[in-house]
Tab-separated table of C-alpha atoms in Angstrom:
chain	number	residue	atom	x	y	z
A	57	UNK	CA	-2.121	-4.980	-10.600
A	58	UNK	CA	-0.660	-8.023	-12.210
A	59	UNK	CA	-1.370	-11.487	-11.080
A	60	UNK	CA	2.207	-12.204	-8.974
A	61	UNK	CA	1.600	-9.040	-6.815
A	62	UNK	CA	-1.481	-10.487	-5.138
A	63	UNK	CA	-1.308	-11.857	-1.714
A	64	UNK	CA	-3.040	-15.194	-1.344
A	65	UNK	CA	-6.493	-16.132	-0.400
A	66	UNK	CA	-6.517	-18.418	2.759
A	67	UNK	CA	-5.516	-21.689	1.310
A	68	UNK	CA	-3.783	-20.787	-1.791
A	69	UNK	CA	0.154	-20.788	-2.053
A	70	UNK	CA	1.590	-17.972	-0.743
A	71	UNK	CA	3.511	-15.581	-3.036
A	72	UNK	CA	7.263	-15.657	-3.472
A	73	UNK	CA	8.680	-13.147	-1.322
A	74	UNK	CA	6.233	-11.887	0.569
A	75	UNK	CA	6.656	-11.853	5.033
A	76	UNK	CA	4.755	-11.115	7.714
A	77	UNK	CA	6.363	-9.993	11.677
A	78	UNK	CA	6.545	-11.522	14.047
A	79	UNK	CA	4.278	-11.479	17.253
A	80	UNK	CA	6.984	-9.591	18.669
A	81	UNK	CA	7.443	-7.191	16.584
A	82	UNK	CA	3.713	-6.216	16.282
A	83	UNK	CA	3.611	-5.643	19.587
A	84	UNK	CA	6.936	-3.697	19.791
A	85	UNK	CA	5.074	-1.518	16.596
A	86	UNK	CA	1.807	-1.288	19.455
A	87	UNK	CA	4.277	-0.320	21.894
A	88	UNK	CA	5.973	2.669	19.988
A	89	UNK	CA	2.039	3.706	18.838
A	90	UNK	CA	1.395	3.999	22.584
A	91	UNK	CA	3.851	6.053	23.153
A	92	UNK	CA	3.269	8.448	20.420
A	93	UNK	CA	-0.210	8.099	20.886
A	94	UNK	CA	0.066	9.396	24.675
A	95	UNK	CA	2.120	12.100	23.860
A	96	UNK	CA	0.156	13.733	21.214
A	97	UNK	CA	-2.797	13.676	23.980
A	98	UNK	CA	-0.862	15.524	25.946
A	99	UNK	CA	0.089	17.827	23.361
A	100	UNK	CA	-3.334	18.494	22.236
A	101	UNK	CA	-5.006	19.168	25.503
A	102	UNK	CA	-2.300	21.945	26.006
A	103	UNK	CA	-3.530	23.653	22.561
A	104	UNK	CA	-7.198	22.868	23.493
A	105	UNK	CA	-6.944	23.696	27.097
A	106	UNK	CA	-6.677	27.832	26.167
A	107	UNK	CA	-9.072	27.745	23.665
A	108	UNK	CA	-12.360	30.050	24.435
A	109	UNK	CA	-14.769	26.828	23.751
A	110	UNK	CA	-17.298	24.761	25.586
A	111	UNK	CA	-15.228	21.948	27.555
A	112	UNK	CA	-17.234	19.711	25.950
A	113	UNK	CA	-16.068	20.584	22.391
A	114	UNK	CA	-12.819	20.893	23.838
A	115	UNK	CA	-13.414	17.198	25.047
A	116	UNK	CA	-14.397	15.859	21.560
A	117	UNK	CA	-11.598	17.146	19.455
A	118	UNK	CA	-9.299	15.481	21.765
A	119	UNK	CA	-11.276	12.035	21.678
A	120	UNK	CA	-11.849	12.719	17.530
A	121	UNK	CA	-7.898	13.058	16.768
A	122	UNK	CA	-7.021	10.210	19.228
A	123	UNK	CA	-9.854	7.831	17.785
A	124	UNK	CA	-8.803	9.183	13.930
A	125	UNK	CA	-5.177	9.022	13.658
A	126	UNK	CA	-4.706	5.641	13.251
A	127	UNK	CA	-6.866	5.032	10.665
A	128	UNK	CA	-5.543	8.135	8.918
A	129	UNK	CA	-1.565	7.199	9.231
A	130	UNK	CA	-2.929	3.779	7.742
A	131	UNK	CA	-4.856	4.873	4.685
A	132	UNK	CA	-2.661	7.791	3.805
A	133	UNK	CA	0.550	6.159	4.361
A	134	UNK	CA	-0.047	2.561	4.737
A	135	UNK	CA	1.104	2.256	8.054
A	136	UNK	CA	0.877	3.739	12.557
A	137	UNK	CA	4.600	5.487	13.435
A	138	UNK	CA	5.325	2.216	14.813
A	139	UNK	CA	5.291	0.443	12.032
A	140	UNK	CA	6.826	2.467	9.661
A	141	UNK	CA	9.983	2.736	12.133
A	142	UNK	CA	10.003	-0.963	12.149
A	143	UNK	CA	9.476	-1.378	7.867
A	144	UNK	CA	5.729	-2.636	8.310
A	145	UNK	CA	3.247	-1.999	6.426
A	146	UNK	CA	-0.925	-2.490	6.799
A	147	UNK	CA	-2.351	-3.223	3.305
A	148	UNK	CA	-5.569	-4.780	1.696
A	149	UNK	CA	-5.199	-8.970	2.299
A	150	UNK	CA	-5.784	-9.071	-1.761
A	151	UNK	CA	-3.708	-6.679	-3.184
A	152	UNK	CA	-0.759	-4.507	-2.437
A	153	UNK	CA	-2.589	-1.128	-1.706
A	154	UNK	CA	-3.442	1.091	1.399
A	155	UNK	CA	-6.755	0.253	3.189
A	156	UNK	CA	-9.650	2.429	2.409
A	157	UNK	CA	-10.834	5.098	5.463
A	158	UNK	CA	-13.681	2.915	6.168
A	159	UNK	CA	-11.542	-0.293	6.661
A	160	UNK	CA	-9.051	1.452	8.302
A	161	UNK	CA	-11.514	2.629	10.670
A	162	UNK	CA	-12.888	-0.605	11.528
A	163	UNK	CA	-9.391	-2.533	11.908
A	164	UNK	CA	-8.679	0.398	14.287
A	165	UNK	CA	-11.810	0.790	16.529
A	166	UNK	CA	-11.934	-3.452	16.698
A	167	UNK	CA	-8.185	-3.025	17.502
A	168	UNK	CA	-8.970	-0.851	20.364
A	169	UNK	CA	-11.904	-2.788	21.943
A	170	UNK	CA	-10.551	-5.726	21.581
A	171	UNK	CA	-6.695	-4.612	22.594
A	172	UNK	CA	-4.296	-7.256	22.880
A	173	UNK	CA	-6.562	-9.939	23.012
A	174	UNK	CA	-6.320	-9.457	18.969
A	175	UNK	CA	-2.741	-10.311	18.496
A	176	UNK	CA	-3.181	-14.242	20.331
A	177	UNK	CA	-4.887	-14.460	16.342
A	178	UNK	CA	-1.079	-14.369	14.470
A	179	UNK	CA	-0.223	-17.570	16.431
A	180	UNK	CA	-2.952	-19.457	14.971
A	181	UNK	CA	-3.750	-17.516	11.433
A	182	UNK	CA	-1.942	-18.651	7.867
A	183	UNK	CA	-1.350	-14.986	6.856
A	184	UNK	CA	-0.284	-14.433	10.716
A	185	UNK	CA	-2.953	-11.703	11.152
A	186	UNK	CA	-4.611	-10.436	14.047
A	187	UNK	CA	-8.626	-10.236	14.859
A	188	UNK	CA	-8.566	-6.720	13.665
A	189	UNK	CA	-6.669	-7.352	10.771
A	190	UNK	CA	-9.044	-10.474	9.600
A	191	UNK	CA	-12.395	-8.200	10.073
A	192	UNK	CA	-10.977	-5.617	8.010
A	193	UNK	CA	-9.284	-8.290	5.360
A	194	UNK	CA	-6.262	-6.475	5.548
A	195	UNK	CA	-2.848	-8.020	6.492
A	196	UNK	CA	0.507	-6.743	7.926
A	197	UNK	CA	3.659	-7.161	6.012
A	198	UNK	CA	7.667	-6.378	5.953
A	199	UNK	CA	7.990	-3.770	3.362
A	200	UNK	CA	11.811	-4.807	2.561
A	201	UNK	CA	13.066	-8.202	4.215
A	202	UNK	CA	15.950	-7.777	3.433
A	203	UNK	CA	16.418	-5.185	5.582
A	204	UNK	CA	14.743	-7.294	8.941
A	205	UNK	CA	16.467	-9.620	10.898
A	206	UNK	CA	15.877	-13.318	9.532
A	207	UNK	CA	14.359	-14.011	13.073
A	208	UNK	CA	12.001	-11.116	12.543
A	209	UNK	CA	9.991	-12.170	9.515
A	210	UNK	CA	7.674	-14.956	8.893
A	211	UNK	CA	6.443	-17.144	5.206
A	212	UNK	CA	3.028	-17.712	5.109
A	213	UNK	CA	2.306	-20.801	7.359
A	214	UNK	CA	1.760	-24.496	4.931
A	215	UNK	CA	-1.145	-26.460	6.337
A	216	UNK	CA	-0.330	-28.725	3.452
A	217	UNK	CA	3.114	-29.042	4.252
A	218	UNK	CA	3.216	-29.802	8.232
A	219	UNK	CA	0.708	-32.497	7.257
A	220	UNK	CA	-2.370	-30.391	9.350
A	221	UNK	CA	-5.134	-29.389	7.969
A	222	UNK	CA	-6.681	-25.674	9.437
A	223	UNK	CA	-9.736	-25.549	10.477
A	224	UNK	CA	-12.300	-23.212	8.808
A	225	UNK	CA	-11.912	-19.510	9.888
A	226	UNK	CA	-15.316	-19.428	11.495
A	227	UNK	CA	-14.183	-22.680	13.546
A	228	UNK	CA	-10.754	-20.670	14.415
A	229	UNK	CA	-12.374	-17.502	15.260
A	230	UNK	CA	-14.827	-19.343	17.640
């Protein structure tokens, strides 16, 4: 990848024409996810429920889809259902491709223990990204701005620029 498609490191400039959503519409992306999400468990125990297994195994392909979609929607496509039906995309916080499995699975499982507890981070983050997103160094992004609201998408914030200084990340994850 060339040099302008990079997103910055915390405390370098940001680059031209990249945005990140707004708190809002993250959680209107969580909110379609849910939705989706609880309707595909209902689907699936109606396939599972006639099947001539052991209720346990019947259990654990239930709990195995529901605990791997996310993370497969995200490294196969670069983004949940909610997100792609509001132009988001989840990619690496370095460079403009899809999260590996692995990182996908971590942003997802912290995403789900630590629910919406995660999202209070994109008030206070440069990159506006949530706890999960800064564990897994990846960071959420408008795929076309133009096509989102002006309202709806956010610049990198400028410590240098509203004359504050950010504290460490440590510091603003404690």
């Amino acid at each position: 990848m060339s040099e302008h498609n990079t997103v910055p490191e915390a405390g370098q400039a940001p680059a031209a024409g990249i945005f990140y959503p707004t708190l809002l519409r993250r959680v209107q992306a969580v909110l379609i996810d849910s939705v989706f999400l609880i309707t595909l468990f209902f689907v699936t125990i109606n396939l599972v429920a006639p099947m001539e297994i052991h209720g346990g195994a019947k259990f654990a392909v239930v709990i195995v889809l529901m605990l791997a979609i996310e993370p497969l929607l995200v490294t196969f496509t670069g983004a949940t259902i909610g997100q792609h039906l509001l132009g988001l995309r989840v990619q690496c916080a370095r460079r403009h491709v899809n999260l590996g499995l692995l990182r996908a699975g971590l942003r997802g499982l912290l995403k789900m223990f630590v629910g919406w507890l995660s999202l209070a981070w994109i008030l206070i983050t440069e990159r506006h990204q949530a706890l999960h997103d800064m564990a897994a160094r990846s960071v959420v992004v408008i795929k076309d701005p133009n096509r989102v609201p002006t309202n709806a998408r956010l610049q990198a914030r400028q410590a240098q620029d509203a004359g504050f200084l950010y504290p460490s990340k440590g510091r603003r994850v404690v």
